XYZ file of C-alpha atoms in Angstrom:
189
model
C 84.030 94.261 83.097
C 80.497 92.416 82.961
C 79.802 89.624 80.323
C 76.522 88.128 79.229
C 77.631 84.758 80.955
C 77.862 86.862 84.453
C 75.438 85.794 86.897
C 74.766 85.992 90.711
C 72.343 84.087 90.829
C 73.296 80.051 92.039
C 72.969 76.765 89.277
C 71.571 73.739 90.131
C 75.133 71.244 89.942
C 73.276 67.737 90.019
C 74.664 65.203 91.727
C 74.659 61.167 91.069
C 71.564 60.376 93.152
C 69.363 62.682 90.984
C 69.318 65.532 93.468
C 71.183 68.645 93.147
C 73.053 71.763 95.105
C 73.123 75.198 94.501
C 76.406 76.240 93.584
C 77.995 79.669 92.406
C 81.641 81.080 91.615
C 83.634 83.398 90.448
C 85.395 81.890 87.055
C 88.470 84.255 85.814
C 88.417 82.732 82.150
C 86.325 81.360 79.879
C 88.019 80.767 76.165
C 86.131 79.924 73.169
C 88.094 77.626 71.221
C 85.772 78.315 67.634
C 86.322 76.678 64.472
C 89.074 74.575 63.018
C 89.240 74.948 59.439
C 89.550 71.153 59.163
C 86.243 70.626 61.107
C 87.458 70.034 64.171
C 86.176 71.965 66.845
C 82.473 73.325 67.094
C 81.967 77.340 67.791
C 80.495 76.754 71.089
C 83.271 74.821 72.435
C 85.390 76.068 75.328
C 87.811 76.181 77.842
C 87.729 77.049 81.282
C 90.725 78.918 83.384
C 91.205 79.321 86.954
C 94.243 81.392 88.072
C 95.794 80.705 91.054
C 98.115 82.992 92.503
C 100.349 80.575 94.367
C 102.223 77.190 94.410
C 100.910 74.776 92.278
C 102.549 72.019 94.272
C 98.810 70.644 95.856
C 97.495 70.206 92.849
C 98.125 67.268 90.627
C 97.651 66.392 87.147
C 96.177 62.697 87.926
C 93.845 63.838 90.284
C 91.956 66.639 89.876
C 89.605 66.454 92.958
C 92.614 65.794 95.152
C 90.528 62.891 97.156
C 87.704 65.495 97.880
C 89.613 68.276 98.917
C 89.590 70.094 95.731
C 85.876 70.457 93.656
C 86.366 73.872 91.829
C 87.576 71.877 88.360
C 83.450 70.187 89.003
C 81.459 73.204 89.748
C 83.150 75.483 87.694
C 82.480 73.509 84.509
C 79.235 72.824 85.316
C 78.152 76.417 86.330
C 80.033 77.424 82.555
C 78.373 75.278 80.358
C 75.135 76.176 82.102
C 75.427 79.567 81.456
C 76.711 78.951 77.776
C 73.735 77.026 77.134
C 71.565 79.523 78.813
C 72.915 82.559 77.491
C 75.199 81.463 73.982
C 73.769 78.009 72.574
C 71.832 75.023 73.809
C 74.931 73.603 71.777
C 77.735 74.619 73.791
C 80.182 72.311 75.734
C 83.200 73.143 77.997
C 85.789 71.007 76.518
C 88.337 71.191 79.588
C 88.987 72.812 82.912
C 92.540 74.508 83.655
C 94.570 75.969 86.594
C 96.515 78.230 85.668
C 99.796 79.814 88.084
C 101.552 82.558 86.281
C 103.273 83.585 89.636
C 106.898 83.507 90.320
C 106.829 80.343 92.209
C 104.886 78.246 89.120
C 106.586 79.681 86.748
C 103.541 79.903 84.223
C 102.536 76.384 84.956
C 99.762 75.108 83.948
C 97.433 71.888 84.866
C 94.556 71.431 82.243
C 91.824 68.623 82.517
C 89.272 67.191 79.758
C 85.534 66.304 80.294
C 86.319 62.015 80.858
C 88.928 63.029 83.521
C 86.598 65.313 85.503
C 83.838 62.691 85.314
C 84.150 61.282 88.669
C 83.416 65.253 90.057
C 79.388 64.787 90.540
C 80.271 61.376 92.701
C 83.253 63.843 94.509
C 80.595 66.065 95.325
C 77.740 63.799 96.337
C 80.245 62.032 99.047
C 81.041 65.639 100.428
C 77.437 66.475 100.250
C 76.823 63.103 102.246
C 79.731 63.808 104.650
C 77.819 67.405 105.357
C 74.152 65.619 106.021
C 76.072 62.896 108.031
C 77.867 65.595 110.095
C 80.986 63.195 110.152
C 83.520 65.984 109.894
C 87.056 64.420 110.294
C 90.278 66.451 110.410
C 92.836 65.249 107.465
C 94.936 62.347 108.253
C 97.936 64.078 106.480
C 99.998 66.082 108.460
C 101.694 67.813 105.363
C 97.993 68.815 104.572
C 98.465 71.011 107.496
C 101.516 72.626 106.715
C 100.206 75.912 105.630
C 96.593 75.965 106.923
C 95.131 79.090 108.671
C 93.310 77.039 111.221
C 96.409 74.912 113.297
C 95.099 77.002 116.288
C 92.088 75.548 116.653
C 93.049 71.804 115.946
C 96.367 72.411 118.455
C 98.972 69.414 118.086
C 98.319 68.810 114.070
C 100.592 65.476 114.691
C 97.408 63.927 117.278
C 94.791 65.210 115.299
C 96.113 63.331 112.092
C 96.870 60.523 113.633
C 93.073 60.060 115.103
C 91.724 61.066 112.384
C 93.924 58.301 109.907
C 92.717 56.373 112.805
C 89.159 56.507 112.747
C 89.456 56.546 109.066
C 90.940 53.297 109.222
C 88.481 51.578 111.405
C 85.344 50.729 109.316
C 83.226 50.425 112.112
C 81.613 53.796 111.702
C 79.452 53.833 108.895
C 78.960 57.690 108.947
C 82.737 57.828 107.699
C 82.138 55.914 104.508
C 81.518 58.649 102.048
C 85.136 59.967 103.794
C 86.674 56.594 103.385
C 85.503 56.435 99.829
C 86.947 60.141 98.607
C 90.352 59.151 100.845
C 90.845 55.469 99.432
C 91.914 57.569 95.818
C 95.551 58.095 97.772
C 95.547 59.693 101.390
C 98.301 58.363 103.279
């Protein structure tokens, strides 16, 4: 079922430096919050859900972007309240960003994040999108990050590759590694 805020068509997610990306995804909930009898809330103010079918044990309420590795919460609240403005009113502001795990495992839990914690997600971005024009790629330097990934074939003994990579992390020598420095200096082990 189509709505008018569907789109294929990518939005321009600007980034700190005044340059932006082209970004597009698939949102599975947008709620509109309306009017609070009181005057609280404005009619173009909403709420934005992502379900996730899983765990919700890698993702945490205090940090949203998970040092880099997670950016939905960003884009996804940036390619809504595009749209809303486009499409509903030049008024209309996404008021927070949620995951939401109604699986077995989660139990229904959900993690739900407003605008002044998500602020930091342009400057997430802009270090990944420096990372990607560097082409400084660096395997994680936490093992547990590669307890359930797809790809331990290619990266072989996941207990060296950490290890070099917390290495190389470590050593500020290599100024290509900065922006990855920066995003991991939030909490990577």
């Amino acid at each position: 079922h189509e709505s008018k805020l569907d789109t294929t068509k990518p939005v321009a997610f600007p980034l700190p430096d005044g340059s932006s990306i082209q970004v597009r995804g698939r949102v599975d909930r947008v709620d509109r919050l309306g009017v609070d009898p009181t005057g609280g809330e404005s009619p173009h103010t909403y709420v934005v859900w992502d379900y996730k079918t899983g765990s919700s044990r890698k993702y945490k309420q205090g940090d949203p972007f998970q040092c880099g590795r997670i950016i939905q919460p960003a884009l996804y609240v940036s390619i809504v309240e595009h749209c809303l403005r486009e499409r509903v009113s030049r008024n209309a502001t996404v008021r927070s960003f949620g995951f939401f795990f109604p699986g077995v495992r989660a139990r229904g839990e959900r993690l739900q994040w407003a605008p002044e914690d998500l602020r930091v997600g342009p400057g997430t971005v802009q270090k990944l999108v420096e990372i990607i024009r560097n082409g400084a790629f660096l395997a994680t330097g936490d093992k547990e990050a590669c307890q359930y990934c797809d790809y331990q074939g290619v990266c072989g003994d996941t207990q060296a590759v950490t290890s070099a990579s917390k290495k190389k992390l470590e050593n500020g020598a290599e100024e290509l590694l900065q922006p990855m420095r920066e995003l991991r200096s939030h909490g990577e082990k």
